[in-house]
PDB file of C-alpha atoms in Angstrom:
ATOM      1  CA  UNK A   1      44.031  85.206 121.778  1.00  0.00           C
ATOM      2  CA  UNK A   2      47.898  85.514 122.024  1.00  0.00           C
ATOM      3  CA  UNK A   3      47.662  82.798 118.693  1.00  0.00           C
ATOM      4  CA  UNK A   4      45.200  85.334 116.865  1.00  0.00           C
ATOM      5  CA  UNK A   5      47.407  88.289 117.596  1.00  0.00           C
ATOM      6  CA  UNK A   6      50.463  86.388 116.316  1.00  0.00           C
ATOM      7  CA  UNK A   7      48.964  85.636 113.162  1.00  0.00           C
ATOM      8  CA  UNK A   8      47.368  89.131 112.733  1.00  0.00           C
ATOM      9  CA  UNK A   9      50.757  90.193 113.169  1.00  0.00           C
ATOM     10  CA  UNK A  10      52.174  87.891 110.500  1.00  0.00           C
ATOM     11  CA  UNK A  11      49.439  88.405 107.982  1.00  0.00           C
ATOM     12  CA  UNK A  12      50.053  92.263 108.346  1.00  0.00           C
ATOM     13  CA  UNK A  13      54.374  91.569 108.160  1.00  0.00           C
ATOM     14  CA  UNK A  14      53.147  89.777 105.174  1.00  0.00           C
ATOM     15  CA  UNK A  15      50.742  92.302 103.457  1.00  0.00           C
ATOM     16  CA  UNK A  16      53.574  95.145 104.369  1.00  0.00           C
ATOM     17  CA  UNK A  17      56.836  92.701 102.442  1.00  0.00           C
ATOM     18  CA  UNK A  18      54.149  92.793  99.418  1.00  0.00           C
ATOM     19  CA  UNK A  19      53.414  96.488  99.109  1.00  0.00           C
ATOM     20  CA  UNK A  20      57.515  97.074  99.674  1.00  0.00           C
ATOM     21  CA  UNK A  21      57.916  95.035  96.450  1.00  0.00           C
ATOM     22  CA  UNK A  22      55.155  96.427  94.679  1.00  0.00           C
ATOM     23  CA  UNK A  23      56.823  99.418  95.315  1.00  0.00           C
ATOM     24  CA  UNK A  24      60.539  97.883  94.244  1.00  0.00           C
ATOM     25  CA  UNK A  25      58.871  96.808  91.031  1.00  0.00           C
ATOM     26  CA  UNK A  26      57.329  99.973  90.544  1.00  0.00           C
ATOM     27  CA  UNK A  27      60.878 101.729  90.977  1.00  0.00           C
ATOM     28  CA  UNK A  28      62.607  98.879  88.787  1.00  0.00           C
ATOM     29  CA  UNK A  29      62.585 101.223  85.696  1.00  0.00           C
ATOM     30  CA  UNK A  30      63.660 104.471  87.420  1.00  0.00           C
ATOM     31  CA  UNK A  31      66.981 105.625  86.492  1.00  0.00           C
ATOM     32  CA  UNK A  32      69.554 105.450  88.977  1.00  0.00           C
ATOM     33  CA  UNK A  33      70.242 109.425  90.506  1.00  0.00           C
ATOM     34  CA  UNK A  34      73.199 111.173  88.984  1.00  0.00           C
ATOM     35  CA  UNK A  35      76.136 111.440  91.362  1.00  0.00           C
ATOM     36  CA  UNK A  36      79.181 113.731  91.256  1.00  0.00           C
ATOM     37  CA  UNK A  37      82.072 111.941  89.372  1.00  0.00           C
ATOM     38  CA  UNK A  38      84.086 112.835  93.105  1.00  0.00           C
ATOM     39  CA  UNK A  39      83.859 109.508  94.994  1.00  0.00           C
ATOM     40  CA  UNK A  40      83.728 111.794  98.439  1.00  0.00           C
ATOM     41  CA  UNK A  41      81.346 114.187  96.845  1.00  0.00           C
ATOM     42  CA  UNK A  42      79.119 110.825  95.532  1.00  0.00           C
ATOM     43  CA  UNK A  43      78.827 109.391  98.823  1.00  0.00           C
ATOM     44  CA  UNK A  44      77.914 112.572 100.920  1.00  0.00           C
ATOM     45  CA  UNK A  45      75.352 113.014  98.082  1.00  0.00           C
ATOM     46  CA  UNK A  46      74.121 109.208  98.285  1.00  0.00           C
ATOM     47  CA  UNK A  47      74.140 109.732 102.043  1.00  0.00           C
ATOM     48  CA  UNK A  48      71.991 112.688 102.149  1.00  0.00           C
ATOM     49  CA  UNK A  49      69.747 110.891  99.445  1.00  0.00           C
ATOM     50  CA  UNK A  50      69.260 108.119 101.508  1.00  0.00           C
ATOM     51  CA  UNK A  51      68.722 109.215 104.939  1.00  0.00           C
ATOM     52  CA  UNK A  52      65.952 111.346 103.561  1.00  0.00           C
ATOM     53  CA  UNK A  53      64.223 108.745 101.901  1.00  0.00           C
ATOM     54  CA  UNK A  54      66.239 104.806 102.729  1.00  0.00           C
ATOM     55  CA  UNK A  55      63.780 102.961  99.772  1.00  0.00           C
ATOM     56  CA  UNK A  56      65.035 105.099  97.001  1.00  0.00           C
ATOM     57  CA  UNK A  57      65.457 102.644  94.698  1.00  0.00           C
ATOM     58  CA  UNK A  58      67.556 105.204  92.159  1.00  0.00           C
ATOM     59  CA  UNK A  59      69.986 106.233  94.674  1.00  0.00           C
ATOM     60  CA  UNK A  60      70.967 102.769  95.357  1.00  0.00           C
ATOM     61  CA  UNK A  61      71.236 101.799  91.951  1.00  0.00           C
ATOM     62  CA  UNK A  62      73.684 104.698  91.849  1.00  0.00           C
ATOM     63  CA  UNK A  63      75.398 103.141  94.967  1.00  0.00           C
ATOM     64  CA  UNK A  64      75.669 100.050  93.433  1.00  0.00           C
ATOM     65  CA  UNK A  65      76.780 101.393  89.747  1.00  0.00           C
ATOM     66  CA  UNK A  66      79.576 103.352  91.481  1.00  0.00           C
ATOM     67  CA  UNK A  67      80.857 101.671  93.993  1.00  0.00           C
ATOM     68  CA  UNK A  68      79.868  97.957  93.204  1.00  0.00           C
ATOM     69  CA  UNK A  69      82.524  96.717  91.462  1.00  0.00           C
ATOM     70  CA  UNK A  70      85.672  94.695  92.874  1.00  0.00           C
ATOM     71  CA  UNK A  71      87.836  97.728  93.177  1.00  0.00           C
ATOM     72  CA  UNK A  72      85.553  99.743  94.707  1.00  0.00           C
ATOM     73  CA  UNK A  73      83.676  97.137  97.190  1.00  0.00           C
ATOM     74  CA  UNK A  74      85.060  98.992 100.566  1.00  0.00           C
ATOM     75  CA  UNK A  75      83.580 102.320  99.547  1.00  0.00           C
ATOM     76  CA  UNK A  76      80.307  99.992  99.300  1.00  0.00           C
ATOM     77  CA  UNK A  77      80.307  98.994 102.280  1.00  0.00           C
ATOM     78  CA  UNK A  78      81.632 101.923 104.659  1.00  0.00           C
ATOM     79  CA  UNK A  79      78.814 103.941 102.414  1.00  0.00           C
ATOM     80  CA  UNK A  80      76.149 101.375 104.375  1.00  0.00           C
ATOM     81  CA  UNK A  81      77.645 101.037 107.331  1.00  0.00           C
ATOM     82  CA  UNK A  82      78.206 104.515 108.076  1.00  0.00           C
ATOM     83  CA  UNK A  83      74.365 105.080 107.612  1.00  0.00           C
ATOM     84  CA  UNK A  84      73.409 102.052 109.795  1.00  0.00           C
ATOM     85  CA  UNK A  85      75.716 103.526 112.433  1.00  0.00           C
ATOM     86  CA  UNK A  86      74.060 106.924 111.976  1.00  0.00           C
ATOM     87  CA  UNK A  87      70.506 105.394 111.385  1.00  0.00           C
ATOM     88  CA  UNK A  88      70.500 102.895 114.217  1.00  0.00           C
ATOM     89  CA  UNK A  89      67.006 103.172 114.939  1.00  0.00           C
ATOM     90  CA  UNK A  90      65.802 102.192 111.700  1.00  0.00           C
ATOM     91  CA  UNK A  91      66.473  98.097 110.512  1.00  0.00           C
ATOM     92  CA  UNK A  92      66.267  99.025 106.750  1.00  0.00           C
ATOM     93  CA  UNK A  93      69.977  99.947 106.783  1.00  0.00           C
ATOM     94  CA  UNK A  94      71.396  97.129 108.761  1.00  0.00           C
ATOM     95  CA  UNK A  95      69.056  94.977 106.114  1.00  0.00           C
ATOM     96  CA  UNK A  96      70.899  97.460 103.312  1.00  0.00           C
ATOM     97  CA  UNK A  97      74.085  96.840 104.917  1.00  0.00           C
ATOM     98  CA  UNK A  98      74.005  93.056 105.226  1.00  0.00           C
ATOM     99  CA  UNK A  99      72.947  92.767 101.285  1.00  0.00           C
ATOM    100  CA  UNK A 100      75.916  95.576 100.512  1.00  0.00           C
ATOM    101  CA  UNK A 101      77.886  92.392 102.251  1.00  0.00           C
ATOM    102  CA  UNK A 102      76.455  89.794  99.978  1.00  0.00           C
ATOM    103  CA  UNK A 103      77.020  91.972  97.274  1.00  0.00           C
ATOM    104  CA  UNK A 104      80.931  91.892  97.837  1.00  0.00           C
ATOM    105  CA  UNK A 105      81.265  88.385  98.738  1.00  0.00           C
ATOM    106  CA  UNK A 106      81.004  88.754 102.809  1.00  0.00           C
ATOM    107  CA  UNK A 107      78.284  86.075 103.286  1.00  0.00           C
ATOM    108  CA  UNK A 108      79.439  84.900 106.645  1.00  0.00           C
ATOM    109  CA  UNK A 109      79.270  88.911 107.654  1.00  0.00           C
ATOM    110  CA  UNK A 110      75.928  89.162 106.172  1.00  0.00           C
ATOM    111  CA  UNK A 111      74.682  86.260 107.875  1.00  0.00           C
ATOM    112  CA  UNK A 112      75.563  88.078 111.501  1.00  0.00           C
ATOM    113  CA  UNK A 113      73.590  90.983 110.218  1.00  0.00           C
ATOM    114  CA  UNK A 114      70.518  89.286 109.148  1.00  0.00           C
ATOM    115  CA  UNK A 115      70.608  87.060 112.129  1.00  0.00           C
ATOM    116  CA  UNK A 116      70.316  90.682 113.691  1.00  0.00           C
ATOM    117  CA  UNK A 117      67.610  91.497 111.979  1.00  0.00           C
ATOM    118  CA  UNK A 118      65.569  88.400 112.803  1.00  0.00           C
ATOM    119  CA  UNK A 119      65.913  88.279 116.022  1.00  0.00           C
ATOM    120  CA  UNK A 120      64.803  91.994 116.395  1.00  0.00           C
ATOM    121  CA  UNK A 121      62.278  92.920 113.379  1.00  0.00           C
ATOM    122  CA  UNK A 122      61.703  89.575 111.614  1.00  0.00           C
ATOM    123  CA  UNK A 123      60.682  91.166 108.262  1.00  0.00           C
ATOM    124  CA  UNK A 124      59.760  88.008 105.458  1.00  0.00           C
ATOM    125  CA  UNK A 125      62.100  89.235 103.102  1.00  0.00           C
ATOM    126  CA  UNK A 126      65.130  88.378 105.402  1.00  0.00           C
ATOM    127  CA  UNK A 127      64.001  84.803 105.293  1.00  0.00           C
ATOM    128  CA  UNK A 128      65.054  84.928 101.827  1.00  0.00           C
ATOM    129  CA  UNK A 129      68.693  86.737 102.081  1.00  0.00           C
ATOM    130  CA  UNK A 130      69.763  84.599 104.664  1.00  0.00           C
ATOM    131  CA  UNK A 131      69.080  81.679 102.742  1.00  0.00           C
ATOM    132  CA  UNK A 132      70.711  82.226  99.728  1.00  0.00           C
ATOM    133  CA  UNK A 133      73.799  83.364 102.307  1.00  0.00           C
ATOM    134  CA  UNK A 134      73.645  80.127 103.677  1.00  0.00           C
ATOM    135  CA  UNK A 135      73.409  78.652 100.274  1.00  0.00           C
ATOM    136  CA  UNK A 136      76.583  80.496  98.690  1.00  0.00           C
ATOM    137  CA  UNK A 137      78.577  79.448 102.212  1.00  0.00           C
ATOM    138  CA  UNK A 138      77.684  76.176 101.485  1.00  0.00           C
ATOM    139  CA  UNK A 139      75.702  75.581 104.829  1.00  0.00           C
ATOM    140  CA  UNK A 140      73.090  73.442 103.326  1.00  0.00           C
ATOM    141  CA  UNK A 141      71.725  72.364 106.311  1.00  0.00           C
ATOM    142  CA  UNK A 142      70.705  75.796 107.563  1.00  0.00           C
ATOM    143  CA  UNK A 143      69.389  76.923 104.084  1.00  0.00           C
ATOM    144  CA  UNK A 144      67.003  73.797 104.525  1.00  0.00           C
ATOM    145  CA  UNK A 145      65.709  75.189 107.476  1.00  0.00           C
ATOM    146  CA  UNK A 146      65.219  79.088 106.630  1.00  0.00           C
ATOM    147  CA  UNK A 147      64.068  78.539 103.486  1.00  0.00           C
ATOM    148  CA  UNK A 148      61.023  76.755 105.127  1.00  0.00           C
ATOM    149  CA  UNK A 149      60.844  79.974 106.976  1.00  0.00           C
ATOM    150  CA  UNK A 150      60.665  82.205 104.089  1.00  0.00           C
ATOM    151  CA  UNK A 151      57.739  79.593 102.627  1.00  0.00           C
ATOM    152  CA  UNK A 152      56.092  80.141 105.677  1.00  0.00           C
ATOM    153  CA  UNK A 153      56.660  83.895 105.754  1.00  0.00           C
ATOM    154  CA  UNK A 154      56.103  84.734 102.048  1.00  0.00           C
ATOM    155  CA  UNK A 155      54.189  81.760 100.698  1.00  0.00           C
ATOM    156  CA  UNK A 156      52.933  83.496  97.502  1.00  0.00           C
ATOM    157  CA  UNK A 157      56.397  84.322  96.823  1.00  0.00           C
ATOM    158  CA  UNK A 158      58.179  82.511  93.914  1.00  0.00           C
ATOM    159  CA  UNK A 159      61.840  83.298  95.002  1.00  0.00           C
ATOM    160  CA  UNK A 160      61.211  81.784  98.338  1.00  0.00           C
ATOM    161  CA  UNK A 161      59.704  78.599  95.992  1.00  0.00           C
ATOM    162  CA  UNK A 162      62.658  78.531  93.707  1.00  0.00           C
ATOM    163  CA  UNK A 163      65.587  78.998  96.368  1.00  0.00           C
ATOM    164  CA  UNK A 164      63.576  75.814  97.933  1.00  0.00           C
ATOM    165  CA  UNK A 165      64.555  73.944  94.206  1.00  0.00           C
ATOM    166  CA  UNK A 166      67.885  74.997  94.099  1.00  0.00           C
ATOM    167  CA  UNK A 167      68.568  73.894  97.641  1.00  0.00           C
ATOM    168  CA  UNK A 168      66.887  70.349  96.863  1.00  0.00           C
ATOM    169  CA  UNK A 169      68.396  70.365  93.319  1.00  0.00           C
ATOM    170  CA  UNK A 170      71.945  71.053  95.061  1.00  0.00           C
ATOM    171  CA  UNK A 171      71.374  68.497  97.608  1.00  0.00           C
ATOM    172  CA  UNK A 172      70.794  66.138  94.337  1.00  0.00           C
ATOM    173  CA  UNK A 173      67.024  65.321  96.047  1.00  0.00           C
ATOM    174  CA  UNK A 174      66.198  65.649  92.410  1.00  0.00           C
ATOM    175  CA  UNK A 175      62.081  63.925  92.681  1.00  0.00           C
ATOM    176  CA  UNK A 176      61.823  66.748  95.374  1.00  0.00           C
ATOM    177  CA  UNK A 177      63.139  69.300  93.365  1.00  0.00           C
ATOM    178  CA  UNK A 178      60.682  68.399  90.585  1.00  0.00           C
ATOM    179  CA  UNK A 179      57.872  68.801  92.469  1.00  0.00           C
ATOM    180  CA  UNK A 180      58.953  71.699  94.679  1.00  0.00           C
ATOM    181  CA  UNK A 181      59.324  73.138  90.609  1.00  0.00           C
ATOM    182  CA  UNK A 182      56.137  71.966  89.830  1.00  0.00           C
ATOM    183  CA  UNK A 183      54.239  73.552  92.410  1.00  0.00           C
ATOM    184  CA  UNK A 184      56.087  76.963  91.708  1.00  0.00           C
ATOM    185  CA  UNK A 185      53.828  76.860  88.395  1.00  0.00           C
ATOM    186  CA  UNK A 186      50.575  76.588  90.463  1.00  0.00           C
ATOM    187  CA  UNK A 187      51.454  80.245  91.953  1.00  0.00           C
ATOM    188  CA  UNK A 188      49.252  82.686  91.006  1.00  0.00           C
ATOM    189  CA  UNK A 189      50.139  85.686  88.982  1.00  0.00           C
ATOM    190  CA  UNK A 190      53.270  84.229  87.845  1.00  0.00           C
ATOM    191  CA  UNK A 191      55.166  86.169  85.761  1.00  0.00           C
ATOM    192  CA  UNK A 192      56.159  84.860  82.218  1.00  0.00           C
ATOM    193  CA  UNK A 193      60.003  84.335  83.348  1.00  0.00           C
ATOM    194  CA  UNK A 194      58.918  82.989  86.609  1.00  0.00           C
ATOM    195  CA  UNK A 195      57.163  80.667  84.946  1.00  0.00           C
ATOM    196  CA  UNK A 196      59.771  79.713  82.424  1.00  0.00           C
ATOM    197  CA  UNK A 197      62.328  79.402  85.495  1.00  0.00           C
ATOM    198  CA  UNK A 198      59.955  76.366  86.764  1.00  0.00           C
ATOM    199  CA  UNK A 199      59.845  75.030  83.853  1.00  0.00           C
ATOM    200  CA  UNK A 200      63.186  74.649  83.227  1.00  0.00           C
ATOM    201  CA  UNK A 201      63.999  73.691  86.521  1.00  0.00           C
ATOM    202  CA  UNK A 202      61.177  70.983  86.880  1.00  0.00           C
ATOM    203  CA  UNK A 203      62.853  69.615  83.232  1.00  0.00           C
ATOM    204  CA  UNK A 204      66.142  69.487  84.522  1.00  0.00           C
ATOM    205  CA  UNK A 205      64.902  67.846  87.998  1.00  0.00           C
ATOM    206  CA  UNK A 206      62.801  65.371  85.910  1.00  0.00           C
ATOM    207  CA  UNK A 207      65.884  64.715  83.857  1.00  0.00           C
ATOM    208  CA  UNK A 208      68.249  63.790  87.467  1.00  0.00           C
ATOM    209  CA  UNK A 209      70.376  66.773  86.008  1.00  0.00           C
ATOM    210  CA  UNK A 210      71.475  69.577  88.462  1.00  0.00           C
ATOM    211  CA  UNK A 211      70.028  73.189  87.527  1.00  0.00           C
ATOM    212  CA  UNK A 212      72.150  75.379  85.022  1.00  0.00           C
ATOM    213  CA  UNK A 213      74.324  78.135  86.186  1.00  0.00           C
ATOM    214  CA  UNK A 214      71.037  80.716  85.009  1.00  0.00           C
ATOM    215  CA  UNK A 215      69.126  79.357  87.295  1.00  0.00           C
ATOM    216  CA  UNK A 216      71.484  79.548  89.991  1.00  0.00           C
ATOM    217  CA  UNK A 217      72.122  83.061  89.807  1.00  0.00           C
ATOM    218  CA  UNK A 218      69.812  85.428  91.549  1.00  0.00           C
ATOM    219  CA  UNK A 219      70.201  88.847  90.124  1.00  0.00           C
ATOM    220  CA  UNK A 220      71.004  92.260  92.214  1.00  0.00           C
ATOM    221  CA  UNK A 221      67.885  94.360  93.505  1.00  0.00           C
ATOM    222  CA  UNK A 222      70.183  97.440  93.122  1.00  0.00           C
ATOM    223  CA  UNK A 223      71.744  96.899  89.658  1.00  0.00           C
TER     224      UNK A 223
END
């Protein structure tokens, strides 16, 4: 029974991750919010935004278009920390905080966070970000593990599927890689450039060649 519960539990995790990025997808057109050109008036105005409503995908984008560049990357993140701290009840913001981290180039930071959020709301999609942290820190070994836990947790997923090549690819397991690529085409509903991605990728892993620097990179949610 406890088995039956635990997998009820998973499936619904599972069906929840997939309506979140319906939604995200849905959103991925909407124009990021105008802000005041005063950073202090921006970030009470992204604040407000976002404790109202912490999935509004256009005031992040206007987070990220403000704030996300180089000189501006400790605004960032005291803009998501300060709403975790005030919004402690609630894991989206520590998730928004720990990918404000990754954003910046504070991987080992982000990892603490999404270590956090595992251990208290295991969402699917965390999986994910805390492989590709592991990945850009170069801690191969535990990208190999939670990227089987992302398969596991989102196996219709491609991301979870490519991150899986890239790891092998990096790892120069290049036969693996090929047909870790190969069975990202047999996912249904793959989109055009998904399926391009695989394509290229099971090439290149056919070919002993590591992947290009395109499909390495793994492109902001928020920009």
């Amino acid at each position: 029974e406890l088995a039956a519960q635990a997998e009820a539990a998973t499936a619904e995790a599972a069906a929840a991750e997939a309506a979140a990025a319906e939604a995200a997808t849905a959103e991925a057109s909407e124009e990021a919010m105008e802000l005041p050109e005063s950073p202090d008036e921006a970030v009470a105005a992204l604040k407000e935004a976002l404790t109202a409503e912490p999935g509004r995908m256009a005031a992040h984008r206007a987070a990220y278009q403000k704030f996300g560049d180089k000189g501006n990357a400790r605004k960032l993140i005291d803009l998501y920390r300060d709403l975790q701290k005030q919004n402690t009840s609630n894991p989206d913001f520590l998730l928004y905080l720990a990918r404000a981290y990754c954003h910046v180039g504070k991987d080992t930071l982000a990892v603490v966070q999404f270590r956090k959020l595992l251990s208290n709301d295991p969402q699917p999609i965390v999986y994910l970000d805390l492989t590709r942290a592991y990945r850009r820190l170069k801690k191969m070994a535990d990208a190999v593990k939670t990227v089987d836990q992302a398969l596991e947790a989102l196996p219709d997923h491609p991301d979870p599927k490519k991150e899986q090549v890239i790891i092998l690819s990096l790892n120069e397991a290049y036969p693996e890689a090929a047909a870790a690529a190969t069975q990202g085409l047999e996912l249904a509903d793959l989109s055009d450039e998904n399926k391009a991605w695989f394509e290229k990728a099971a090439q290149l892993s056919n070919e002993k060649k590591k992947l290009t620097d395109d499909l390495l990179e793994v492109p902001s949610t928020f920009i």
